[in-house]
mmCIF file of C-alpha atoms and ligand atoms in Angstrom:
data_model
loop_
_atom_site.group_PDB
_atom_site.id
_atom_site.type_symbol
_atom_site.label_atom_id
_atom_site.label_comp_id
_atom_site.label_asym_id
_atom_site.label_seq_id
_atom_site.Cartn_x
_atom_site.Cartn_y
_atom_site.Cartn_z
ATOM 1 C CA MET A 46 -22.065 85.293 11.085
ATOM 2 C CA LYS A 47 -25.804 85.220 11.318
ATOM 3 C CA TYR A 48 -28.002 86.403 8.456
ATOM 4 C CA LEU A 49 -31.697 87.163 8.347
ATOM 5 C CA ILE A 50 -32.944 86.378 4.829
ATOM 6 C CA LEU A 51 -36.120 88.117 3.628
ATOM 7 C CA SER A 52 -37.769 87.943 0.212
ATOM 8 C CA ASP A 53 -40.874 88.985 -1.709
ATOM 9 C CA ILE A 54 -42.398 91.263 0.915
ATOM 10 C CA HIS A 55 -44.782 92.774 -1.634
ATOM 11 C CA SER A 56 -46.058 95.775 0.350
ATOM 12 C CA ASN A 57 -47.467 93.491 3.044
ATOM 13 C CA LEU A 58 -46.811 95.551 6.153
ATOM 14 C CA GLU A 59 -48.603 93.188 8.552
ATOM 15 C CA ALA A 60 -46.580 90.163 7.437
ATOM 16 C CA LEU A 61 -43.266 92.049 7.587
ATOM 17 C CA THR A 62 -44.099 93.467 11.022
ATOM 18 C CA SER A 63 -44.919 89.995 12.371
ATOM 19 C CA VAL A 64 -41.652 88.575 11.063
ATOM 20 C CA LEU A 65 -39.560 91.408 12.522
ATOM 21 C CA ARG A 66 -41.386 91.074 15.833
ATOM 22 C CA ARG A 67 -40.589 87.357 15.895
ATOM 23 C CA VAL A 68 -36.841 87.942 15.429
ATOM 24 C CA LYS A 69 -36.632 91.087 17.567
ATOM 25 C CA ARG A 70 -34.487 89.537 20.302
ATOM 26 C CA LYS A 71 -32.131 87.781 17.928
ATOM 27 C CA ARG A 72 -28.943 89.479 16.808
ATOM 28 C CA PHE A 73 -28.090 89.416 13.136
ATOM 29 C CA ASP A 74 -24.829 90.447 11.571
ATOM 30 C CA ARG A 75 -26.652 91.289 8.363
ATOM 31 C CA VAL A 76 -30.140 91.409 6.919
ATOM 32 C CA ILE A 77 -30.452 90.288 3.301
ATOM 33 C CA VAL A 78 -33.467 91.281 1.165
ATOM 34 C CA LEU A 79 -33.874 89.361 -2.098
ATOM 35 C CA GLY A 80 -36.158 91.845 -3.869
ATOM 36 C CA ASP A 81 -39.835 92.538 -4.540
ATOM 37 C CA VAL A 82 -40.295 94.894 -1.608
ATOM 38 C CA VAL A 83 -43.445 96.249 -3.278
ATOM 39 C CA GLY A 84 -46.200 95.252 -5.718
ATOM 40 C CA TYR A 85 -49.515 93.498 -4.975
ATOM 41 C CA GLY A 86 -50.090 94.946 -1.472
ATOM 42 C CA ALA A 87 -51.621 98.244 -0.384
ATOM 43 C CA ASP A 88 -48.824 99.550 1.861
ATOM 44 C CA PRO A 89 -45.840 100.333 -0.361
ATOM 45 C CA ASN A 90 -44.599 103.435 1.447
ATOM 46 C CA ARG A 91 -44.770 102.111 4.996
ATOM 47 C CA THR A 92 -43.243 98.819 3.899
ATOM 48 C CA ILE A 93 -40.312 100.605 2.241
ATOM 49 C CA ASP A 94 -39.923 102.766 5.369
ATOM 50 C CA LYS A 95 -39.573 99.631 7.451
ATOM 51 C CA VAL A 96 -37.136 97.959 5.090
ATOM 52 C CA ARG A 97 -34.972 101.073 4.854
ATOM 53 C CA ARG A 98 -34.756 101.226 8.636
ATOM 54 C CA LEU A 99 -33.284 97.709 8.886
ATOM 55 C CA LYS A 100 -29.728 97.888 10.155
ATOM 56 C CA ARG A 101 -26.826 96.264 8.277
ATOM 57 C CA MET A 102 -29.153 95.562 5.383
ATOM 58 C CA MET A 103 -28.118 94.481 1.896
ATOM 59 C CA ILE A 104 -30.756 94.393 -0.827
ATOM 60 C CA ILE A 105 -31.161 93.578 -4.512
ATOM 61 C CA ARG A 106 -34.121 94.521 -6.673
ATOM 62 C CA GLY A 107 -36.950 92.271 -7.835
ATOM 63 C CA ASN A 108 -39.018 92.383 -11.019
ATOM 64 C CA HIS A 109 -41.878 94.196 -9.248
ATOM 65 C CA ASP A 110 -39.467 96.801 -7.861
ATOM 66 C CA LYS A 111 -38.385 97.549 -11.432
ATOM 67 C CA VAL A 112 -41.912 98.011 -12.768
ATOM 68 C CA CYS A 113 -43.262 99.863 -9.721
ATOM 69 C CA SER A 114 -40.377 102.353 -9.879
ATOM 70 C CA GLY A 115 -40.907 102.912 -13.605
ATOM 71 C CA LEU A 116 -37.650 101.298 -14.735
ATOM 72 C CA GLU A 117 -39.606 98.819 -16.847
ATOM 73 C CA SER A 118 -43.058 98.894 -18.415
ATOM 74 C CA GLY A 119 -44.202 95.499 -17.138
ATOM 75 C CA GLU A 120 -45.142 94.088 -20.525
ATOM 76 C CA MET A 121 -44.392 90.584 -19.216
ATOM 77 C CA PHE A 122 -46.750 91.051 -16.249
ATOM 78 C CA ASN A 123 -50.224 89.543 -16.104
ATOM 79 C CA ARG A 124 -53.186 91.901 -15.819
ATOM 80 C CA ILE A 125 -53.403 91.761 -12.018
ATOM 81 C CA ALA A 126 -49.677 92.284 -11.465
ATOM 82 C CA LEU A 127 -49.625 95.176 -13.920
ATOM 83 C CA GLU A 128 -52.656 96.846 -12.377
ATOM 84 C CA SER A 129 -51.118 96.666 -8.910
ATOM 85 C CA ALA A 130 -47.759 97.898 -10.219
ATOM 86 C CA LYS A 131 -49.407 100.954 -11.782
ATOM 87 C CA TRP A 132 -51.332 101.613 -8.575
ATOM 88 C CA THR A 133 -48.085 101.326 -6.584
ATOM 89 C CA GLN A 134 -46.217 103.626 -8.970
ATOM 90 C CA HIS A 135 -48.887 106.256 -8.454
ATOM 91 C CA LYS A 136 -48.867 105.879 -4.638
ATOM 92 C CA LEU A 137 -45.118 105.834 -4.054
ATOM 93 C CA LEU A 138 -43.552 108.868 -2.428
ATOM 94 C CA PRO A 139 -40.903 110.319 -4.772
ATOM 95 C CA ARG A 140 -38.075 109.520 -2.335
ATOM 96 C CA HIS A 141 -39.193 105.894 -2.114
ATOM 97 C CA ARG A 142 -39.646 105.638 -5.845
ATOM 98 C CA SER A 143 -36.104 106.828 -6.486
ATOM 99 C CA TRP A 144 -34.759 104.499 -3.767
ATOM 100 C CA LEU A 145 -36.497 101.571 -5.510
ATOM 101 C CA ALA A 146 -35.164 102.613 -8.912
ATOM 102 C CA ARG A 147 -31.611 102.679 -7.548
ATOM 103 C CA LEU A 148 -31.692 99.209 -5.966
ATOM 104 C CA PRO A 149 -28.800 97.083 -7.215
ATOM 105 C CA LYS A 150 -29.379 94.316 -9.684
ATOM 106 C CA GLY A 151 -28.517 90.767 -8.620
ATOM 107 C CA PRO A 152 -26.698 88.500 -8.454
ATOM 108 C CA ALA A 153 -24.414 89.831 -5.722
ATOM 109 C CA HIS A 154 -21.779 88.207 -3.542
ATOM 110 C CA ILE A 155 -22.121 88.610 0.208
ATOM 111 C CA ASP A 156 -19.085 88.321 2.488
ATOM 112 C CA GLU A 157 -17.634 85.818 -0.012
ATOM 113 C CA LEU A 158 -19.888 83.238 1.627
ATOM 114 C CA PHE A 159 -22.879 83.181 -0.658
ATOM 115 C CA SER A 160 -24.569 84.729 -3.674
ATOM 116 C CA ILE A 161 -27.993 86.315 -3.780
ATOM 117 C CA SER A 162 -30.329 86.666 -6.741
ATOM 118 C CA HIS A 163 -33.985 87.515 -7.152
ATOM 119 C CA GLY A 164 -34.925 85.075 -9.924
ATOM 120 C CA THR A 165 -31.966 82.907 -10.890
ATOM 121 C CA PRO A 166 -28.222 83.558 -10.569
ATOM 122 C CA MET A 167 -28.309 84.177 -14.323
ATOM 123 C CA ASP A 168 -31.495 86.154 -14.868
ATOM 124 C CA GLU A 169 -33.327 88.218 -12.260
ATOM 125 C CA ASP A 170 -36.645 87.693 -14.097
ATOM 126 C CA ALA A 171 -36.462 83.898 -14.537
ATOM 127 C CA TYR A 172 -37.907 81.328 -12.147
ATOM 128 C CA ILE A 173 -36.533 78.301 -10.355
ATOM 129 C CA PHE A 174 -39.462 76.007 -9.585
ATOM 130 C CA GLY A 175 -38.260 72.438 -9.898
ATOM 131 C CA GLU A 176 -35.158 70.274 -9.844
ATOM 132 C CA ILE A 177 -34.298 70.611 -13.539
ATOM 133 C CA GLU A 178 -34.164 74.412 -13.347
ATOM 134 C CA ALA A 179 -32.207 74.215 -10.082
ATOM 135 C CA LEU A 180 -29.709 71.709 -11.441
ATOM 136 C CA ASN A 181 -28.986 73.944 -14.425
ATOM 137 C CA MET A 182 -28.279 76.941 -12.174
ATOM 138 C CA PHE A 183 -25.501 75.562 -9.952
ATOM 139 C CA ARG A 184 -22.875 76.382 -12.577
ATOM 140 C CA PHE A 185 -23.828 80.074 -12.545
ATOM 141 C CA PHE A 186 -22.628 80.897 -9.026
ATOM 142 C CA GLU A 187 -19.312 80.218 -7.307
ATOM 143 C CA PRO A 188 -19.905 80.221 -3.535
ATOM 144 C CA PRO A 189 -21.371 77.121 -1.863
ATOM 145 C CA ILE A 190 -24.759 78.792 -1.416
ATOM 146 C CA CYS A 191 -27.056 80.975 -3.487
ATOM 147 C CA PHE A 192 -30.200 82.460 -1.957
ATOM 148 C CA PHE A 193 -32.988 83.304 -4.378
ATOM 149 C CA GLY A 194 -36.635 84.387 -4.338
ATOM 150 C CA HIS A 195 -39.249 85.216 -7.001
ATOM 151 C CA SER A 196 -41.177 81.906 -6.948
ATOM 152 C CA HIS A 197 -42.675 82.608 -3.482
ATOM 153 C CA PHE A 198 -42.041 78.986 -2.603
ATOM 154 C CA PRO A 199 -39.690 77.973 0.248
ATOM 155 C CA VAL A 200 -37.328 75.237 -0.897
ATOM 156 C CA ILE A 201 -33.749 74.013 -0.492
ATOM 157 C CA PHE A 202 -31.959 72.252 -3.347
ATOM 158 C CA ALA A 203 -28.783 70.473 -2.173
ATOM 159 C CA LEU A 204 -26.245 69.175 -4.697
ATOM 160 C CA ASP A 205 -23.362 66.876 -3.746
ATOM 161 C CA SER A 206 -21.213 64.612 -5.881
ATOM 162 C CA GLU A 207 -23.868 61.913 -5.777
ATOM 163 C CA ALA A 208 -27.264 63.550 -6.201
ATOM 164 C CA LEU A 209 -29.590 66.503 -5.975
ATOM 165 C CA THR A 210 -31.811 66.458 -2.882
ATOM 166 C CA THR A 211 -34.846 68.726 -2.515
ATOM 167 C CA TYR A 212 -36.195 69.812 0.853
ATOM 168 C CA VAL A 213 -39.643 71.405 0.998
ATOM 169 C CA PRO A 214 -40.286 72.900 4.451
ATOM 170 C CA ARG A 215 -43.776 72.231 5.799
ATOM 171 C CA ASP A 216 -43.536 72.939 9.530
ATOM 172 C CA ALA A 217 -43.439 76.211 11.470
ATOM 173 C CA THR A 218 -39.680 75.732 11.660
ATOM 174 C CA PHE A 219 -37.508 73.721 9.324
ATOM 175 C CA ARG A 220 -33.813 73.287 10.117
ATOM 176 C CA LEU A 221 -31.044 71.839 8.012
ATOM 177 C CA SER A 222 -27.387 71.276 8.922
ATOM 178 C CA LEU A 223 -25.355 72.307 5.920
ATOM 179 C CA ARG A 224 -22.512 70.124 4.712
ATOM 180 C CA LYS A 225 -19.127 71.305 3.505
ATOM 181 C CA ASP A 226 -19.123 68.983 0.492
ATOM 182 C CA THR A 227 -22.539 70.169 -0.723
ATOM 183 C CA ARG A 228 -23.757 73.237 -2.599
ATOM 184 C CA TYR A 229 -27.157 74.826 -2.011
ATOM 185 C CA LEU A 230 -29.810 76.868 -3.777
ATOM 186 C CA ILE A 231 -32.146 78.192 -1.101
ATOM 187 C CA ASN A 232 -35.424 80.086 -1.349
ATOM 188 C CA PRO A 233 -36.553 81.374 2.082
ATOM 189 C CA GLY A 234 -40.128 81.747 0.773
ATOM 190 C CA SER A 235 -42.218 84.896 0.542
ATOM 191 C CA ILE A 236 -43.071 87.230 3.392
ATOM 192 C CA GLY A 237 -46.023 88.952 1.792
ATOM 193 C CA GLN A 238 -47.487 86.614 -0.873
ATOM 194 C CA PRO A 239 -46.691 82.960 -0.061
ATOM 195 C CA ARG A 240 -47.735 80.551 -2.815
ATOM 196 C CA ASP A 241 -47.069 77.135 -1.309
ATOM 197 C CA GLY A 242 -50.535 76.693 0.175
ATOM 198 C CA ASP A 243 -49.512 78.054 3.588
ATOM 199 C CA GLN A 244 -50.688 81.609 4.318
ATOM 200 C CA ARG A 245 -48.063 82.270 7.006
ATOM 201 C CA ALA A 246 -45.150 84.605 6.218
ATOM 202 C CA SER A 247 -41.952 82.721 5.342
ATOM 203 C CA PHE A 248 -38.341 83.775 5.976
ATOM 204 C CA GLY A 249 -34.885 82.294 6.572
ATOM 205 C CA ILE A 250 -32.015 82.455 9.042
ATOM 206 C CA TYR A 251 -28.553 81.363 7.925
ATOM 207 C CA ASP A 252 -25.769 80.842 10.463
ATOM 208 C CA SER A 253 -22.460 80.538 8.634
ATOM 209 C CA GLY A 254 -20.533 79.662 11.828
ATOM 210 C CA LYS A 255 -22.793 76.817 12.856
ATOM 211 C CA MET A 256 -23.469 75.888 9.222
ATOM 212 C CA THR A 257 -27.223 75.793 9.731
ATOM 213 C CA MET A 258 -30.158 77.024 7.706
ATOM 214 C CA ALA A 259 -33.638 77.524 9.162
ATOM 215 C CA ILE A 260 -36.851 78.471 7.397
ATOM 216 C CA HIS A 261 -39.588 79.786 9.652
ATOM 217 C CA ARG A 262 -43.325 80.441 9.189
ATOM 218 C CA VAL A 263 -45.016 83.210 11.122
ATOM 219 C CA PRO A 264 -48.774 83.798 11.271
ATOM 220 C CA TYR A 265 -49.979 87.350 10.813
ATOM 221 C CA GLN A 266 -53.332 89.094 10.597
ATOM 222 C CA TYR A 267 -53.858 88.618 6.886
ATOM 223 C CA GLN A 268 -57.473 89.766 7.255
ATOM 224 C CA VAL A 269 -56.162 93.281 7.975
ATOM 225 C CA THR A 270 -53.988 93.143 4.853
ATOM 226 C CA GLN A 271 -56.938 91.881 2.808
ATOM 227 C CA GLY A 272 -59.090 94.753 4.079
ATOM 228 C CA LYS A 273 -56.490 97.311 2.962
ATOM 229 C CA ILE A 274 -56.145 95.724 -0.494
ATOM 230 C CA ARG A 275 -59.917 95.731 -1.015
ATOM 231 C CA ALA A 276 -60.316 99.264 0.306
ATOM 232 C CA ALA A 277 -57.603 100.454 -2.082
ATOM 233 C CA GLY A 278 -59.562 99.058 -5.027
ATOM 234 C CA LEU A 279 -56.754 96.687 -5.996
ATOM 235 C CA PRO A 280 -57.746 93.484 -7.853
ATOM 236 C CA ARG A 281 -59.689 91.226 -5.475
ATOM 237 C CA PRO A 282 -57.658 88.041 -6.110
ATOM 238 C CA LEU A 283 -54.670 89.798 -4.505
ATOM 239 C CA ALA A 284 -56.614 89.899 -1.233
ATOM 240 C CA ASP A 285 -58.343 86.534 -1.588
ATOM 241 C CA ARG A 286 -55.172 84.543 -2.154
ATOM 242 C CA LEU A 287 -53.627 85.712 1.136
ATOM 243 C CA ALA A 288 -56.052 83.468 3.023
ATOM 244 C CA VAL A 289 -54.865 80.341 1.235
ATOM 245 C CA GLY A 290 -51.260 81.125 0.337
ATOM 246 C CA ARG A 291 -51.708 80.735 -3.411
HETATM 247 FE FE1 FE2 B 556 -42.290 88.398 -5.991
#
């Protein structure tokens, strides 16, 4: 089975369009979305339209999806995130807002092959940044792999009986052959708001038959996205950071 793994799209229509264009000729058995479809960007409705049109798609909600749909107040959000969430809430078409509010909460099991969670397998709002957090999380999921998002940072943590190994993808394509005796926590990176210093959209492809994982980076016209964010009157840092991936 081949899975397209998308996370943290954040209303960035240009980035999502570039990623889907890149994989257009590939066939996927399922598309997995790890949450945060909206928030930050200026195109929530068209982005949701695009996500909802994905075939054989399985999705869980992210923290921004909860606040933008009104499920939560966003008291834990910083000023910029909260401002954009309120803007998004106001802009969302009612049918999209209710779709967002009904998104399932992670973690979820997919095809008994892997788990998916937005934050951690234990808490959808918590972050996995480094090895200590990752190491603590392996006991909270059963399958060999758990895909997660939220940190906007592509990374693979691999745990075998000997050690924890961390892979941080830097190239346009990073490939890893997965081992049967190893368990993995994998973040495919963010489509719409990368924060690893690389402004290109980041996504993953998992092939369970070949036991391979790839993380790809795709350039997109972030200047167009920046223009929309500024024109919408959203906080300027949300546009500025797209140029540097921070
Ligand atoms: Fe996010």
